[in-house]
PDB file of C-alpha atoms and ligand atoms in Angstrom:
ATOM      1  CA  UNK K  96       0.000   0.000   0.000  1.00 44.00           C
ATOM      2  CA  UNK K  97       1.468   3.608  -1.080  1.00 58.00           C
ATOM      3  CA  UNK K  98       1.949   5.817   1.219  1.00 69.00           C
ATOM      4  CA  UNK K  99       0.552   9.649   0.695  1.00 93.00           C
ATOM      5  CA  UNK K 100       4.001  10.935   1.317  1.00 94.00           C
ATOM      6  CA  UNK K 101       6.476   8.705  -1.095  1.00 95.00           C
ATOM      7  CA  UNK K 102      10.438   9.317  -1.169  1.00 96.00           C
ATOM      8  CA  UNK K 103      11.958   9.140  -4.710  1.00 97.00           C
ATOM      9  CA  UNK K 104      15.380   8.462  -4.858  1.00 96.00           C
ATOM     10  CA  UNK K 105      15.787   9.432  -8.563  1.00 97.00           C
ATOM     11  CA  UNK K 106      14.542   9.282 -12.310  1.00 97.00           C
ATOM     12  CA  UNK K 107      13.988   6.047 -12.659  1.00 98.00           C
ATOM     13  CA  UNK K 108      11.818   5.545  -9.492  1.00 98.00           C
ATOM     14  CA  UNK K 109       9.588   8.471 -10.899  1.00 98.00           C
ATOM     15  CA  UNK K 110       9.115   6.285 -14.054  1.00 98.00           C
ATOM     16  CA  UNK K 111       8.614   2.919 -12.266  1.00 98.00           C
ATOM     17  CA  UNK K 112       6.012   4.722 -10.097  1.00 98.00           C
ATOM     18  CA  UNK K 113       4.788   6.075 -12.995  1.00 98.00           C
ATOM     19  CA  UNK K 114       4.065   2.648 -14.053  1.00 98.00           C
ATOM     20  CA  UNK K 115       2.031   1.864 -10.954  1.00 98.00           C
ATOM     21  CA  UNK K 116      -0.063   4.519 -11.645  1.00 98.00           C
ATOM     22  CA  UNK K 117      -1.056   3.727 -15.009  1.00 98.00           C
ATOM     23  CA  UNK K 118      -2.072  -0.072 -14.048  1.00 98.00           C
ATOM     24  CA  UNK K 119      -4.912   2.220 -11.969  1.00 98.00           C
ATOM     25  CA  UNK K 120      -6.377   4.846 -14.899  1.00 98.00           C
ATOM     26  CA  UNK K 121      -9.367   4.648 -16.440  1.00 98.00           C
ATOM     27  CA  UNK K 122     -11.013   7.372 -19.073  1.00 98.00           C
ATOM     28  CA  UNK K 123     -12.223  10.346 -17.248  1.00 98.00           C
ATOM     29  CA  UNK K 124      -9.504  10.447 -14.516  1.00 98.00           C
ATOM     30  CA  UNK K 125      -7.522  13.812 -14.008  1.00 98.00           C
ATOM     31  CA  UNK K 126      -3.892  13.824 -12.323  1.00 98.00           C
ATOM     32  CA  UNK K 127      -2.550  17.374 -11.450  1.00 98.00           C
ATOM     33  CA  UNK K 128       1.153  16.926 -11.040  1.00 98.00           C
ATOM     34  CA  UNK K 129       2.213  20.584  -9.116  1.00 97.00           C
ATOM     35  CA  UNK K 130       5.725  20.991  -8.327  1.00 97.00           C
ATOM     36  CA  UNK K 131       8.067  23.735  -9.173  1.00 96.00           C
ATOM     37  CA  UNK K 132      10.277  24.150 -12.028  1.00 95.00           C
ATOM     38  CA  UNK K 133      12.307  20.760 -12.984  1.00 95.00           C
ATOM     39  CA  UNK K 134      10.496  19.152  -9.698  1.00 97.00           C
ATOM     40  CA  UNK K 135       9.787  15.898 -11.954  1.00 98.00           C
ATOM     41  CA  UNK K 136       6.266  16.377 -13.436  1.00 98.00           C
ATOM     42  CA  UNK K 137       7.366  15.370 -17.098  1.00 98.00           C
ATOM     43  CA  UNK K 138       9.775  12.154 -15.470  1.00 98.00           C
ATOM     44  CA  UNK K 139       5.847  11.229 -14.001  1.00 98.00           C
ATOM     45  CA  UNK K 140       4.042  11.717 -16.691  1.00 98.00           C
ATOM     46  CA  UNK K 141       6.207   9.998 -18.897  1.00 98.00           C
ATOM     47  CA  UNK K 142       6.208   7.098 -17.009  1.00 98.00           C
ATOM     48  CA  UNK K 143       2.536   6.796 -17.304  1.00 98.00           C
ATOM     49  CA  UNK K 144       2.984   7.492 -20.833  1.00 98.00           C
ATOM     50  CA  UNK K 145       5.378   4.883 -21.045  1.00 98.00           C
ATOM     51  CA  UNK K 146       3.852   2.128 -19.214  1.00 98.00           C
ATOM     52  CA  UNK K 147       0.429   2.867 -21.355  1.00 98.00           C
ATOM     53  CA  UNK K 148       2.500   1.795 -24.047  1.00 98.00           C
ATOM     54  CA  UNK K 149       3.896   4.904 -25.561  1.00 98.00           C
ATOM     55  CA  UNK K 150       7.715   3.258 -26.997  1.00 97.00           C
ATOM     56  CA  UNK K 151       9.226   6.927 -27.932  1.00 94.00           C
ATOM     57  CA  UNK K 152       9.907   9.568 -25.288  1.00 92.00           C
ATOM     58  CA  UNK K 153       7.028  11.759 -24.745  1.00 93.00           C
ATOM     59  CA  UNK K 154       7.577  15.228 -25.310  1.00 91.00           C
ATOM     60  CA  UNK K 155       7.150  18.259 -22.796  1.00 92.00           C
ATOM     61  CA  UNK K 156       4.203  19.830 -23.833  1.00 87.00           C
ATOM     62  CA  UNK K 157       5.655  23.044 -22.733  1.00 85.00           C
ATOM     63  CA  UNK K 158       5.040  24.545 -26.058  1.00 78.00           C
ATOM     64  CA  UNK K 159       2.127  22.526 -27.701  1.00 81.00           C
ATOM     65  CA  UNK K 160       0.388  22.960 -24.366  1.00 91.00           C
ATOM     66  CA  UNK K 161      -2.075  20.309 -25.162  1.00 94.00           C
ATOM     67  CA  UNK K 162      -0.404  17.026 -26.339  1.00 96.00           C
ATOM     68  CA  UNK K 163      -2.860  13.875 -27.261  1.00 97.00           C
ATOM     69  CA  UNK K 164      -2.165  10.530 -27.689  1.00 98.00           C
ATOM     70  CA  UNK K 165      -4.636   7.974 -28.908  1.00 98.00           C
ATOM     71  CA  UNK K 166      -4.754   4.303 -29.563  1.00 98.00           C
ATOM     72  CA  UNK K 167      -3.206   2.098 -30.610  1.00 97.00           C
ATOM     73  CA  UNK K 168      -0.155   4.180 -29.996  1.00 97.00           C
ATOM     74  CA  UNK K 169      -1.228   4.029 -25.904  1.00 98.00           C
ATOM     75  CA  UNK K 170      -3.671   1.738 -24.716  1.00 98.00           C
ATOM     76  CA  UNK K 171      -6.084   4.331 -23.145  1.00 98.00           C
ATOM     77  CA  UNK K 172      -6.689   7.680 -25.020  1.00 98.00           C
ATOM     78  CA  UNK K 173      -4.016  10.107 -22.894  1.00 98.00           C
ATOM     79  CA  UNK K 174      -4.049  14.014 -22.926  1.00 98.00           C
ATOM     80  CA  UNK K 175      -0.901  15.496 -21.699  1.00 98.00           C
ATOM     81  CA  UNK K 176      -1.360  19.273 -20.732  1.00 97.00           C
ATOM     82  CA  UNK K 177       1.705  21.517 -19.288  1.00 96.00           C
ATOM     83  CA  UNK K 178      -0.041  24.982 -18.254  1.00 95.00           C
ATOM     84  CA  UNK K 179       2.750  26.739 -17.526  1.00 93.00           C
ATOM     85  CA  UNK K 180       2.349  29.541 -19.899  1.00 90.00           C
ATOM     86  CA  UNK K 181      -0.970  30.332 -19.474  1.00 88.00           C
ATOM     87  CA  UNK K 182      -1.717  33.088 -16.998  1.00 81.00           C
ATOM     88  CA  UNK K 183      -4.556  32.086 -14.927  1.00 74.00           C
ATOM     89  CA  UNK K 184      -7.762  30.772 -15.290  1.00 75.00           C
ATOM     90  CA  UNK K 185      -9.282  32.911 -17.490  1.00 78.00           C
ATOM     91  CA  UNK K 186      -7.064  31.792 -20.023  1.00 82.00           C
ATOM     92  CA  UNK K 187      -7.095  27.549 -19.377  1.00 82.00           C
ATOM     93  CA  UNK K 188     -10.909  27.965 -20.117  1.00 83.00           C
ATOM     94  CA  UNK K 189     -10.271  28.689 -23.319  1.00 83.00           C
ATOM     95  CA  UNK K 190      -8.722  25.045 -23.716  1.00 88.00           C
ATOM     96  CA  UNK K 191     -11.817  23.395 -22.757  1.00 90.00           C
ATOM     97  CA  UNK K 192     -10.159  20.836 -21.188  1.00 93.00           C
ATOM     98  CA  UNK K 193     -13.415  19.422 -19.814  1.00 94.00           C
ATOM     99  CA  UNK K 194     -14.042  18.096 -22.934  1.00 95.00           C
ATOM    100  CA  UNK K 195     -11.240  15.637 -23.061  1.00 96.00           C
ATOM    101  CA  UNK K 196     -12.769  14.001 -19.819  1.00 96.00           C
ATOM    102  CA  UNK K 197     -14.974  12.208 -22.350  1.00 96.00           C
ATOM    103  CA  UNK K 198     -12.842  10.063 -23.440  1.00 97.00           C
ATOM    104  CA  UNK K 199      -8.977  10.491 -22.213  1.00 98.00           C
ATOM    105  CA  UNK K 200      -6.894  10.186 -19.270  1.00 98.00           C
ATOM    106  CA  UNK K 201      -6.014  13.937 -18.154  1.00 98.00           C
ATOM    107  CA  UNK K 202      -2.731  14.404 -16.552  1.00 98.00           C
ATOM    108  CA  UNK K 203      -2.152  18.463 -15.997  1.00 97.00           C
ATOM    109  CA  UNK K 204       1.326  19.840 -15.138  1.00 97.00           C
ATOM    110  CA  UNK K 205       1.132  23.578 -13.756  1.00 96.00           C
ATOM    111  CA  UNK K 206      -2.606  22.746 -12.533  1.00 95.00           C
ATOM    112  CA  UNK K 207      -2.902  25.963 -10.321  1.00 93.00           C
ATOM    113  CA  UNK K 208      -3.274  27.673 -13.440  1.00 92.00           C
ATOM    114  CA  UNK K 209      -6.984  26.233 -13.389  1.00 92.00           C
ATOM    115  CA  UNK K 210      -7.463  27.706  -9.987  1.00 89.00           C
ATOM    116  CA  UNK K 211     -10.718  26.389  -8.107  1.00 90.00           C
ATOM    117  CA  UNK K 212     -11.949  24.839 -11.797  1.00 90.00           C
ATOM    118  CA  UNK K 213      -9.745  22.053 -11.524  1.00 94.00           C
ATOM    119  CA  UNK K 214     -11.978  18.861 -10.966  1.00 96.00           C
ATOM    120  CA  UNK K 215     -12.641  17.479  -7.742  1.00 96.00           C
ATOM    121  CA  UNK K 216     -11.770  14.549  -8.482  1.00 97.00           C
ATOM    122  CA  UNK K 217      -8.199  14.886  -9.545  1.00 97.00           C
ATOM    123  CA  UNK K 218      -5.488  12.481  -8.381  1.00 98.00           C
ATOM    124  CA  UNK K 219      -3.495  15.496  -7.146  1.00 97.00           C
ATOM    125  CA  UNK K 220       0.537  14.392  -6.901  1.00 98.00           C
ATOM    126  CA  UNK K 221       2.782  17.671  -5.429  1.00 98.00           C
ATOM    127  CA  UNK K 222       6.577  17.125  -6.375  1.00 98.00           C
ATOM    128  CA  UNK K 223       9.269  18.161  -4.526  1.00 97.00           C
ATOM    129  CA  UNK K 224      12.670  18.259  -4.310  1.00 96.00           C
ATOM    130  CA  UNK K 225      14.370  16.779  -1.033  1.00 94.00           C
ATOM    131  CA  UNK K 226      17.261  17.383   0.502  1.00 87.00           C
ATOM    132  CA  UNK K 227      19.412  14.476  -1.061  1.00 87.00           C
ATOM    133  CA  UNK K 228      18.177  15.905  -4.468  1.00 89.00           C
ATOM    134  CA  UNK K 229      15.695  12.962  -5.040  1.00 97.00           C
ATOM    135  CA  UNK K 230      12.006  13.939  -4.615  1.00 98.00           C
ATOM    136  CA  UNK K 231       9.063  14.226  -1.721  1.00 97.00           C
ATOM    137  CA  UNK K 232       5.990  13.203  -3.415  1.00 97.00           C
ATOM    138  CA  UNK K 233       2.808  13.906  -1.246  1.00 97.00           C
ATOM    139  CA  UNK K 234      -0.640  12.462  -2.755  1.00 97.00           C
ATOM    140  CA  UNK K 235      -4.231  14.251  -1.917  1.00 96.00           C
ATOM    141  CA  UNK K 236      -6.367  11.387  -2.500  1.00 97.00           C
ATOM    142  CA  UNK K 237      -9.881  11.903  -3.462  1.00 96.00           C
ATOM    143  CA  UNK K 238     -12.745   9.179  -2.904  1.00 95.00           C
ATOM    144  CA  UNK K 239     -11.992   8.493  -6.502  1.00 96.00           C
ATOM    145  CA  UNK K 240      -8.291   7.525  -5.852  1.00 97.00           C
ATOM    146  CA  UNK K 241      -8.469   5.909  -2.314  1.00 96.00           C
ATOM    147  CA  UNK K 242      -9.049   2.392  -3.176  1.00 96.00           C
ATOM    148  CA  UNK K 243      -7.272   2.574  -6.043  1.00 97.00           C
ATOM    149  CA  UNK K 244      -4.221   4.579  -4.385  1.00 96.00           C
ATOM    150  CA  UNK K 245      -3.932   1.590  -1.891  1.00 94.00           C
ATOM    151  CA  UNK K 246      -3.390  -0.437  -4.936  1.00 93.00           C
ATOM    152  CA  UNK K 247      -0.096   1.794  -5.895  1.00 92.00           C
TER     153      UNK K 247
HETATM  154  N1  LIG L  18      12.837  11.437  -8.273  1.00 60.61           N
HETATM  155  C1  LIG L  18      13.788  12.136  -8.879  1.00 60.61           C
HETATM  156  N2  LIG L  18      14.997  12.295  -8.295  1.00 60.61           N
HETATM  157  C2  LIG L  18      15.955  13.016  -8.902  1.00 60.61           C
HETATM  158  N3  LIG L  18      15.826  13.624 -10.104  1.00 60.61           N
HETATM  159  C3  LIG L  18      14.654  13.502 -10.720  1.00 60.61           C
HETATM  160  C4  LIG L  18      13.579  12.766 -10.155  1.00 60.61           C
HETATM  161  N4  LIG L  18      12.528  12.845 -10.994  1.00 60.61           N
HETATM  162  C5  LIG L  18      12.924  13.581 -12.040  1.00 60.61           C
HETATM  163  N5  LIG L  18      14.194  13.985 -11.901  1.00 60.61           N
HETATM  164  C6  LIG L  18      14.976  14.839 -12.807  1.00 60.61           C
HETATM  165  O1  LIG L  18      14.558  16.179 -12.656  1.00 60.61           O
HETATM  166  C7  LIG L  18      14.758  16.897 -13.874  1.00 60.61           C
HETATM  167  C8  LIG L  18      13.511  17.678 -14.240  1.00 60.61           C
HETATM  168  O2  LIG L  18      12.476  16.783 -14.507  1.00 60.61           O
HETATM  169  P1  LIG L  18      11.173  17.160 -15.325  1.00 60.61           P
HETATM  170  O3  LIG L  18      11.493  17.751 -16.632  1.00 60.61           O
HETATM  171  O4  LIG L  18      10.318  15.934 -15.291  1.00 60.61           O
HETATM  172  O5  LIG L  18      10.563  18.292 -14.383  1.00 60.61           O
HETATM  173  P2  LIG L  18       9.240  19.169 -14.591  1.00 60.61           P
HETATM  174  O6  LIG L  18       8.634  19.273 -13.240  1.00 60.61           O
HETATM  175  O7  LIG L  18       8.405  18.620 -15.667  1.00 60.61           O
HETATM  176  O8  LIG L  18       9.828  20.574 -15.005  1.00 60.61           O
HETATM  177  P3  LIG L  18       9.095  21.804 -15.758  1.00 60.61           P
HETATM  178  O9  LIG L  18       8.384  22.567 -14.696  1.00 60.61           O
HETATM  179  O10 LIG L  18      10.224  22.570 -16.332  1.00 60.61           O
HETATM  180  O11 LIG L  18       8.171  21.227 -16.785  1.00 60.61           O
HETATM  181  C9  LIG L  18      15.131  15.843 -14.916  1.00 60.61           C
HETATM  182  O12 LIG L  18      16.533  15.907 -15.108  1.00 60.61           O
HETATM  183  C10 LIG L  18      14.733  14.523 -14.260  1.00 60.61           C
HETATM  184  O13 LIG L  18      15.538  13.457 -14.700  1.00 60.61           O
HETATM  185 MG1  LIG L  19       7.488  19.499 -17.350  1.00 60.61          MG
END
């Protein structure tokens, strides 16, 4: 059973837990990865990415902002969102995100820039980095997530 708070000693543990996390998502899910600059959102996501069945690297949707990937290239429909550059939420409702819910896995990097729209029932992972330069992952678990959390 996964603990809320997780210790990750580097890259590769991001990716593997990455990996445990995708055995869990279903269409419709949202994960928020927040975390500062560099804390490891992209390592996460990729490992879901990855582990969905996605052989080449994913990119950082830094620039492309909204980055979808669809079967048979991933085994569940995945949206990959990095808000960054958007300024607030004014500007993320433009993107319409909701409307991915249909029929994708979400998974939001920067998701503060949705303010109070983002869904309650995101899997909400904060990243950050720990004193021996791997990472403190803390989990907010929403009824959605807990039995499936304990799973991770
Ligand atoms: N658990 C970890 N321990 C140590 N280094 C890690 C860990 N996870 C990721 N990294 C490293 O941190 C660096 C930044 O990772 P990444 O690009 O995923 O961050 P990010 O949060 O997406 O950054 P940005 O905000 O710029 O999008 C990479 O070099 C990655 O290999
Ligand atoms: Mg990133």
């Amino acid at each position: 059973m996964a603990d809320r708070e997780l210790h990750l000693d580097d890259a590769r543990a991001m990716d593997e837990l990455g990996g445990r996390i995708a055995a869990q998502v279903r269409i419709g899910d949202v994960i928020a990865l927040d975390g500062g600059l560099g804390a490891g959102k992209t390592t996460l996501a990729r490992g879901i990415l990855k582990a969905l069945g996605l052989e080449s690297e994913a990119p950082s949707p830094s620039f492309a902002i909204v980055q979808p990937y669809d079967v048979p290239e991933v085994r569940l429909p995945v949206t990959h969102v990095d808000l960054y550059r958007l300024d607030g939420p004014e500007h993320t409702a433009e993107l319409a995100l909701g409307e991915y819910l249909a029929d994708s896995l979400l998974i939001v990097e920067w998701p503060d820039r949705l303010g109070a729209r983002l869904w309650p029932h995101s899997l909400r992972l904060h990243i950050a980095v720990d004193t021996d330069n791997g990472r403190r992952l803390t989990a907010d678990v929403p009824d959605a997530w807990t039995e499936r959390w304990s799973q991770i």
